[in-house]
Amino acid sequence: MIVASDLGKLYGSIEAVKGISFNIEKGEIVGLLGPNGAGKTTIMKILTCYMFPSYGDASVNDYNIFTDPLKVKQSIGYLPENAPLYPDLNVIEYLEFMADARGLTGASRKERLEYVLDACSIEDVAYRGIGKLSKGYRQRTGLAQAIIHDPEILILDEPTTGLDPNQIIEIRELIKKLGKEKTVILSTHILQEVEATCGRVLILNEGKIIARGTTEDIGREMKGEVLLDLTLKGTNLENADKSLVSLSGVKKILNSKKVEDTKRNFHLSLTPQANAEEEIFDWAVSNGYKITAMIPEKFSLEDIFIKLTHEGGENAN
Ligand code: ATP
């Protein structure tokens, strides 16, 4: 349904998207997750034919972005980061305008207008000026324009940004409802959004895909690793990092900081198969350090995201 092959985009000397490839099947809700500047909006602008990539290729609904951009645009409903609304119009006037722009006429125009008002729960505000709507209702109106022409594919750029918690829940429910019939690709930097809404996720960082799969898959893969919060008491602890990291059970020191004159705290990533805790205990004893805390931690999706965006994930060498 959506195929991207080695897509890249340069803004002058900035390579915002660096040769990424992915497939999205019909009926999937896929999240593009990444920190600010990861390239999410750029990918969406390429897929919606708002701009061409600098290299690579893509097709949307089996139409090529270079040879069939009009067909691509007809197949897509797009909600950009800032919904393209006219504050001086009321909701129905705006949606009528968008229906006309999408070429709808006669009975199907009327039917689609009624459908989007109902699907997005905006009948109550149909005659209210857009400029006077709450952010949640404005976002619903933006979604209504995105689906007015019954597109196969929905592309939603950070659809819940700026909404309050109740509005966020409502918009996520609406996206899930729409996702039962449509292929949806949405961008977000909110991890919970992906967990709540998406079947699959592409995690982006600095223009590259660093992990992909279901949130469970990515979590399972990462949970092979154990984190340990370790506090030691002793002298010369500033020299401990080097010998600690040489232990077979210690994969990496994620953080090392002095907490008192004779105490140091370490945040460690352990090698799962080795009996790392015992090895660390023996090492501490033989070096004359006292262990004042040794607390195993579990990865949350948030840890996974931070870890991947720092270490480079599937593109790391
Ligand atoms: P955000 O979550 O902040 O919207 P994003 O993941 O959507 O970020 P993009 O907006 O695609 O990221 O931007 C990717 C990179 O490209 C950033 O470094 C950004 O500054 C840069 N960039 C985006 N648009 C342009 C432009 N028109 N000209 C120059 N640089 C740009």
Tab-separated table of C-alpha atoms and ligand atoms in Angstrom:
chain	number	residue	atom	x	y	z
A	1	MET	CA	0.000	0.000	0.000
A	2	ILE	CA	2.876	2.365	0.891
A	3	VAL	CA	6.370	1.447	-0.266
A	4	ALA	CA	9.426	3.614	0.355
A	5	SER	CA	12.748	2.563	-1.209
A	6	ASP	CA	15.991	4.207	-0.150
A	7	LEU	CA	14.246	7.565	0.375
A	8	GLY	CA	16.461	10.519	1.154
A	9	LYS	CA	16.025	14.262	1.485
A	10	LEU	CA	18.637	16.988	1.613
A	11	TYR	CA	17.830	20.541	2.694
A	12	GLY	CA	21.009	22.203	1.455
A	13	SER	CA	23.734	20.400	3.337
A	14	ILE	CA	21.341	18.925	5.955
A	15	GLU	CA	20.401	15.322	5.165
A	16	ALA	CA	17.078	15.183	6.978
A	17	VAL	CA	16.157	11.688	5.694
A	18	LYS	CA	18.956	9.217	4.991
A	19	GLY	CA	18.031	6.425	2.603
A	20	ILE	CA	15.147	4.785	4.422
A	21	SER	CA	12.996	1.907	3.179
A	22	PHE	CA	9.742	0.515	4.536
A	23	ASN	CA	6.476	-1.145	3.496
A	24	ILE	CA	3.084	-0.481	5.008
A	25	GLU	CA	0.308	-2.939	4.248
A	26	LYS	CA	-3.361	-2.155	3.670
A	27	GLY	CA	-5.279	-1.787	6.933
A	28	GLU	CA	-2.273	-1.138	9.158
A	29	ILE	CA	-1.916	1.730	11.631
A	30	VAL	CA	1.785	2.499	11.669
A	31	GLY	CA	3.478	5.041	13.908
A	32	LEU	CA	6.520	7.072	12.919
A	33	LEU	CA	8.104	7.661	16.297
A	34	GLY	CA	11.081	9.906	16.786
A	35	PRO	CA	12.448	12.897	18.643
A	36	ASN	CA	12.209	16.424	17.215
A	37	GLY	CA	14.101	16.722	13.945
A	38	ALA	CA	14.162	12.952	13.293
A	39	GLY	CA	12.659	13.442	9.826
A	40	LYS	CA	9.036	12.421	10.433
A	41	THR	CA	7.429	15.467	8.802
A	42	THR	CA	9.838	15.301	5.879
A	43	ILE	CA	8.841	11.683	5.170
A	44	MET	CA	5.167	12.642	5.316
A	45	LYS	CA	5.698	15.574	2.980
A	46	ILE	CA	7.369	13.232	0.478
A	47	LEU	CA	4.615	10.604	0.715
A	48	THR	CA	1.937	13.265	0.216
A	49	CYS	CA	3.828	14.671	-2.808
A	50	TYR	CA	4.195	18.018	-1.075
A	51	MET	CA	7.830	17.738	-2.153
A	52	PHE	CA	10.039	15.275	-3.996
A	53	PRO	CA	12.810	13.315	-2.294
A	54	SER	CA	16.425	14.112	-3.203
A	55	TYR	CA	16.928	10.439	-3.987
A	56	GLY	CA	15.070	7.154	-3.735
A	57	ASP	CA	11.510	6.327	-4.698
A	58	ALA	CA	8.088	5.719	-3.157
A	59	SER	CA	4.644	4.583	-4.141
A	60	VAL	CA	1.369	5.164	-2.365
A	61	ASN	CA	-1.722	3.097	-3.122
A	62	ASP	CA	0.306	1.622	-6.020
A	63	TYR	CA	0.844	5.076	-7.562
A	64	ASN	CA	4.384	6.350	-7.980
A	65	ILE	CA	5.140	9.717	-6.356
A	66	PHE	CA	7.092	10.947	-9.427
A	67	THR	CA	4.867	9.733	-12.232
A	68	ASP	CA	1.405	9.841	-10.611
A	69	PRO	CA	1.459	12.575	-7.934
A	70	LEU	CA	-2.164	13.577	-8.580
A	71	LYS	CA	-3.377	9.995	-8.072
A	72	VAL	CA	-1.266	9.802	-4.905
A	73	LYS	CA	-2.874	12.989	-3.583
A	74	GLN	CA	-6.349	11.688	-4.444
A	75	SER	CA	-5.633	8.503	-2.468
A	76	ILE	CA	-4.528	10.362	0.645
A	77	GLY	CA	-6.138	12.271	3.464
A	78	TYR	CA	-3.495	14.467	5.069
A	79	LEU	CA	-3.580	16.206	8.417
A	80	PRO	CA	-0.424	18.314	8.647
A	81	GLU	CA	1.087	19.286	11.983
A	82	ASN	CA	-0.908	22.521	11.971
A	83	ALA	CA	-4.351	21.676	10.617
A	84	PRO	CA	-5.001	23.798	7.507
A	85	LEU	CA	-8.143	25.550	8.763
A	86	TYR	CA	-9.741	28.876	7.897
A	87	PRO	CA	-10.707	30.496	11.215
A	88	ASP	CA	-13.164	32.909	9.567
A	89	LEU	CA	-15.334	30.094	8.193
A	90	ASN	CA	-17.665	27.987	10.238
A	91	VAL	CA	-17.103	24.224	10.324
A	92	ILE	CA	-19.672	23.301	7.696
A	93	GLU	CA	-18.592	26.078	5.311
A	94	TYR	CA	-15.021	24.878	5.601
A	95	LEU	CA	-15.919	21.233	5.021
A	96	GLU	CA	-18.096	22.189	2.029
A	97	PHE	CA	-15.144	24.084	0.628
A	98	MET	CA	-12.882	21.058	1.119
A	99	ALA	CA	-15.506	18.749	-0.423
A	100	ASP	CA	-15.599	21.026	-3.503
A	101	ALA	CA	-11.788	21.098	-3.643
A	102	ARG	CA	-11.818	17.305	-3.604
A	103	GLY	CA	-14.293	17.299	-6.499
A	104	LEU	CA	-17.289	15.894	-4.636
A	105	THR	CA	-20.711	16.712	-6.085
A	106	GLY	CA	-24.399	15.919	-5.667
A	107	ALA	CA	-25.577	13.127	-3.402
A	108	SER	CA	-22.107	11.798	-2.603
A	109	ARG	CA	-21.006	15.294	-1.449
A	110	LYS	CA	-24.008	15.517	0.884
A	111	GLU	CA	-23.500	11.979	2.135
A	112	ARG	CA	-19.773	12.503	2.844
A	113	LEU	CA	-20.446	15.783	4.671
A	114	GLU	CA	-22.975	14.042	6.910
A	115	TYR	CA	-20.595	11.125	7.445
A	116	VAL	CA	-17.576	13.207	8.527
A	117	LEU	CA	-19.676	15.375	10.860
A	118	ASP	CA	-20.906	12.188	12.513
A	119	ALA	CA	-17.612	10.216	12.450
A	120	CYS	CA	-15.637	13.095	13.954
A	121	SER	CA	-18.463	14.042	16.393
A	122	ILE	CA	-18.616	17.648	15.247
A	123	GLU	CA	-22.329	17.979	14.416
A	124	ASP	CA	-22.804	20.130	17.515
A	125	VAL	CA	-20.290	22.692	16.307
A	126	ALA	CA	-21.150	22.544	12.589
A	127	TYR	CA	-22.275	26.184	12.541
A	128	ARG	CA	-19.672	27.537	14.921
A	129	GLY	CA	-16.778	29.680	13.678
A	130	ILE	CA	-13.559	27.650	13.469
A	131	GLY	CA	-11.677	30.493	15.186
A	132	LYS	CA	-13.904	30.002	18.241
A	133	LEU	CA	-13.423	26.239	18.542
A	134	SER	CA	-11.354	24.492	21.203
A	135	LYS	CA	-8.114	22.867	20.025
A	136	GLY	CA	-9.761	19.430	20.261
A	137	TYR	CA	-12.651	20.437	17.996
A	138	ARG	CA	-10.246	22.128	15.581
A	139	GLN	CA	-8.267	18.885	15.377
A	140	ARG	CA	-11.479	16.925	14.750
A	141	THR	CA	-12.377	19.372	11.994
A	142	GLY	CA	-8.888	18.845	10.540
A	143	LEU	CA	-9.462	15.102	10.581
A	144	ALA	CA	-12.891	15.571	9.000
A	145	GLN	CA	-11.325	17.411	6.031
A	146	ALA	CA	-8.698	14.666	5.754
A	147	ILE	CA	-11.346	11.959	5.293
A	148	ILE	CA	-13.995	13.942	3.393
A	149	HIS	CA	-13.165	12.223	0.054
A	150	ASP	CA	-13.030	8.742	1.648
A	151	PRO	CA	-9.312	8.207	0.958
A	152	GLU	CA	-7.655	4.799	1.197
A	153	ILE	CA	-4.788	6.224	3.217
A	154	LEU	CA	-4.586	8.668	6.103
A	155	ILE	CA	-1.369	10.520	6.896
A	156	LEU	CA	-1.530	12.315	10.233
A	157	ASP	CA	1.348	14.478	11.471
A	158	GLU	CA	1.374	14.600	15.281
A	159	PRO	CA	-2.437	14.446	15.479
A	160	THR	CA	-2.713	14.899	19.256
A	161	THR	CA	-0.129	17.632	19.857
A	162	GLY	CA	-1.458	20.392	22.081
A	163	LEU	CA	-4.592	18.535	23.164
A	164	ASP	CA	-5.633	17.989	26.768
A	165	PRO	CA	-5.750	14.401	28.128
A	166	ASN	CA	-9.483	13.950	27.428
A	167	GLN	CA	-9.152	15.286	23.910
A	168	ILE	CA	-6.137	13.016	23.333
A	169	ILE	CA	-8.164	9.951	24.290
A	170	GLU	CA	-11.020	11.016	21.990
A	171	ILE	CA	-8.759	11.647	18.998
A	172	ARG	CA	-6.926	8.334	19.528
A	173	GLU	CA	-10.262	6.499	19.634
A	174	LEU	CA	-11.283	8.247	16.438
A	175	ILE	CA	-8.007	7.283	14.710
A	176	LYS	CA	-8.469	3.668	15.790
A	177	LYS	CA	-12.014	3.712	14.461
A	178	LEU	CA	-10.847	5.126	11.126
A	179	GLY	CA	-7.972	2.614	11.113
A	180	LYS	CA	-10.474	-0.249	10.895
A	181	GLU	CA	-11.183	0.766	7.301
A	182	LYS	CA	-8.120	2.766	6.262
A	183	THR	CA	-4.361	2.482	6.177
A	184	VAL	CA	-3.031	5.032	8.656
A	185	ILE	CA	0.442	6.430	9.113
A	186	LEU	CA	0.859	8.842	11.988
A	187	SER	CA	3.849	10.611	13.428
A	188	THR	CA	4.440	11.264	17.071
A	189	HIS	CA	7.154	11.759	19.619
A	190	ILE	CA	4.840	10.407	22.331
A	191	LEU	CA	5.541	6.782	23.186
A	192	GLN	CA	2.149	6.175	24.759
A	193	GLU	CA	0.536	7.305	21.521
A	194	VAL	CA	2.183	4.453	19.678
A	195	GLU	CA	1.240	1.939	22.356
A	196	ALA	CA	-2.351	3.186	22.424
A	197	THR	CA	-2.962	3.502	18.705
A	198	CYS	CA	-0.497	1.746	16.420
A	199	GLY	CA	-0.098	-1.888	15.425
A	200	ARG	CA	3.443	-1.307	14.274
A	201	VAL	CA	6.105	1.335	14.718
A	202	LEU	CA	9.075	2.690	12.811
A	203	ILE	CA	11.456	4.389	15.234
A	204	LEU	CA	13.392	7.195	13.575
A	205	ASN	CA	16.433	9.097	14.708
A	206	GLU	CA	18.487	11.604	12.736
A	207	GLY	CA	16.850	10.607	9.471
A	208	LYS	CA	17.318	6.835	9.843
A	209	ILE	CA	15.046	3.991	10.916
A	210	ILE	CA	16.686	2.580	14.020
A	211	ALA	CA	14.051	-0.027	14.951
A	212	ARG	CA	10.828	-1.380	13.508
A	213	GLY	CA	8.142	-3.865	14.439
A	214	THR	CA	5.295	-4.170	16.883
A	215	THR	CA	5.848	-2.378	20.192
A	216	GLU	CA	5.909	-5.845	21.814
A	217	ASP	CA	8.581	-7.085	19.360
A	218	ILE	CA	10.822	-4.122	19.970
A	219	GLY	CA	10.276	-4.348	23.716
A	220	ARG	CA	11.023	-8.104	23.748
A	221	GLU	CA	14.181	-7.645	21.725
A	222	MET	CA	15.429	-4.969	24.063
A	223	LYS	CA	14.362	-6.713	27.230
A	224	GLY	CA	17.123	-9.265	26.609
A	225	GLU	CA	19.179	-6.693	28.423
A	226	VAL	CA	19.141	-5.895	32.139
A	227	LEU	CA	19.874	-2.574	33.755
A	228	LEU	CA	21.471	-2.312	37.167
A	229	ASP	CA	21.605	0.617	39.530
A	230	LEU	CA	24.780	0.112	41.598
A	231	THR	CA	26.146	2.258	44.425
A	232	LEU	CA	29.603	1.606	45.848
A	233	LYS	CA	31.389	2.978	48.911
A	234	GLY	CA	35.188	3.165	49.094
A	235	THR	CA	38.238	5.135	48.070
A	236	ASN	CA	39.574	5.789	44.555
A	237	LEU	CA	36.110	5.126	43.122
A	238	GLU	CA	36.763	7.495	40.247
A	239	ASN	CA	39.058	4.767	38.858
A	240	ALA	CA	36.388	2.058	39.143
A	241	ASP	CA	34.761	2.660	35.726
A	242	LYS	CA	37.601	1.142	33.746
A	243	SER	CA	37.849	-2.130	35.663
A	244	LEU	CA	34.045	-2.395	36.029
A	245	VAL	CA	33.491	-2.229	32.286
A	246	SER	CA	36.158	-4.910	31.741
A	247	LEU	CA	33.937	-7.482	33.536
A	248	SER	CA	32.284	-9.895	31.105
A	249	GLY	CA	28.856	-9.274	32.653
A	250	VAL	CA	28.990	-5.492	32.204
A	251	LYS	CA	28.039	-4.444	28.720
A	252	LYS	CA	28.165	-0.710	29.210
A	253	ILE	CA	28.295	2.006	31.872
A	254	LEU	CA	25.340	4.210	31.006
A	255	ASN	CA	26.079	6.696	33.764
A	256	SER	CA	28.658	7.076	36.519
A	257	LYS	CA	28.467	9.860	39.073
A	258	LYS	CA	29.910	10.746	42.478
A	259	VAL	CA	27.116	10.958	45.084
A	260	GLU	CA	29.243	11.610	48.187
A	261	ASP	CA	32.990	11.883	48.863
A	262	THR	CA	33.245	8.117	49.327
A	263	LYS	CA	30.256	6.998	47.284
A	264	ARG	CA	29.685	6.566	43.555
A	265	ASN	CA	26.577	5.540	41.654
A	266	PHE	CA	26.694	3.549	38.408
A	267	HIS	CA	23.907	2.902	35.939
A	268	LEU	CA	24.922	-0.277	34.136
A	269	SER	CA	23.689	-2.244	31.182
A	270	LEU	CA	24.448	-5.932	31.812
A	271	THR	CA	25.077	-8.838	29.463
A	272	PRO	CA	22.021	-11.056	30.063
A	273	GLN	CA	23.569	-14.518	29.828
A	274	ALA	CA	26.431	-13.932	32.261
A	275	ASN	CA	25.877	-14.024	35.993
A	276	ALA	CA	26.754	-10.371	36.149
A	277	GLU	CA	25.532	-9.561	39.667
A	278	GLU	CA	27.745	-12.256	41.246
A	279	GLU	CA	30.697	-11.176	39.150
A	280	ILE	CA	30.190	-7.546	40.237
A	281	PHE	CA	29.887	-8.630	43.883
A	282	ASP	CA	33.195	-10.574	43.744
A	283	TRP	CA	34.888	-7.713	41.897
A	284	ALA	CA	33.713	-5.166	44.514
A	285	VAL	CA	34.952	-7.338	47.393
A	286	SER	CA	38.346	-7.947	45.806
A	287	ASN	CA	38.764	-4.194	45.216
A	288	GLY	CA	37.739	-3.291	48.764
A	289	TYR	CA	34.477	-1.560	47.720
A	290	LYS	CA	31.294	-1.928	49.735
A	291	ILE	CA	28.044	-2.339	47.794
A	292	THR	CA	25.443	-0.038	49.368
A	293	ALA	CA	22.824	-0.569	46.638
A	294	MET	CA	22.370	-3.035	43.777
A	295	ILE	CA	18.965	-2.648	42.172
A	296	PRO	CA	17.948	-4.416	38.940
A	297	GLU	CA	15.685	-2.347	36.677
A	298	LYS	CA	13.297	-3.209	33.874
A	299	PHE	CA	13.162	-1.489	30.523
A	300	SER	CA	10.101	0.588	29.874
A	301	LEU	CA	9.269	1.606	26.307
A	302	GLU	CA	10.642	4.999	27.309
A	303	ASP	CA	14.019	3.459	28.211
A	304	ILE	CA	13.991	1.566	24.936
A	305	PHE	CA	13.379	4.738	23.000
A	306	ILE	CA	16.099	6.679	24.838
A	307	LYS	CA	18.519	3.801	24.441
A	308	LEU	CA	17.813	3.373	20.724
A	309	THR	CA	17.986	7.066	19.955
A	310	HIS	CA	21.355	7.228	21.737
A	311	GLU	CA	22.871	4.046	20.350
A	312	GLY	CA	21.650	3.954	16.773
A	313	GLY	CA	19.577	0.718	16.872
A	314	GLU	CA	19.363	-1.347	13.685
A	315	ASN	CA	21.786	0.945	11.862
A	316	ALA	CA	24.450	0.797	14.552
A	317	ASN	CA	27.697	-0.781	13.501
B	1	ATP	P1	9.418	17.579	14.679
B	1	ATP	O1	8.933	16.506	15.598
B	1	ATP	O2	10.203	18.638	15.407
B	1	ATP	O3	8.376	18.107	13.743
B	1	ATP	P2	10.462	15.872	12.556
B	1	ATP	O4	10.870	14.510	12.995
B	1	ATP	O5	9.129	15.999	11.914
B	1	ATP	O6	10.590	16.881	13.771
B	1	ATP	P3	11.511	17.226	10.237
B	1	ATP	O7	10.579	18.385	10.399
B	1	ATP	O8	11.265	16.294	9.113
B	1	ATP	O9	11.619	16.394	11.591
B	1	ATP	O10	12.989	17.813	10.150
B	1	ATP	C1	14.144	16.995	9.977
B	1	ATP	C2	15.366	17.887	9.872
B	1	ATP	O11	15.311	18.675	8.686
B	1	ATP	C3	15.532	18.876	11.024
B	1	ATP	O12	16.899	18.992	11.290
B	1	ATP	C4	14.966	20.164	10.448
B	1	ATP	O13	15.565	21.283	11.057
B	1	ATP	C5	15.369	20.058	8.988
B	1	ATP	N1	14.414	20.740	8.098
B	1	ATP	C6	13.097	20.482	7.991
B	1	ATP	N2	12.526	21.278	7.040
B	1	ATP	C7	13.525	22.059	6.549
B	1	ATP	C8	13.590	23.079	5.548
B	1	ATP	N3	12.506	23.438	4.846
B	1	ATP	N4	14.790	23.669	5.333
B	1	ATP	C9	15.884	23.284	6.019
B	1	ATP	N5	15.904	22.329	6.965
B	1	ATP	C10	14.743	21.723	7.241
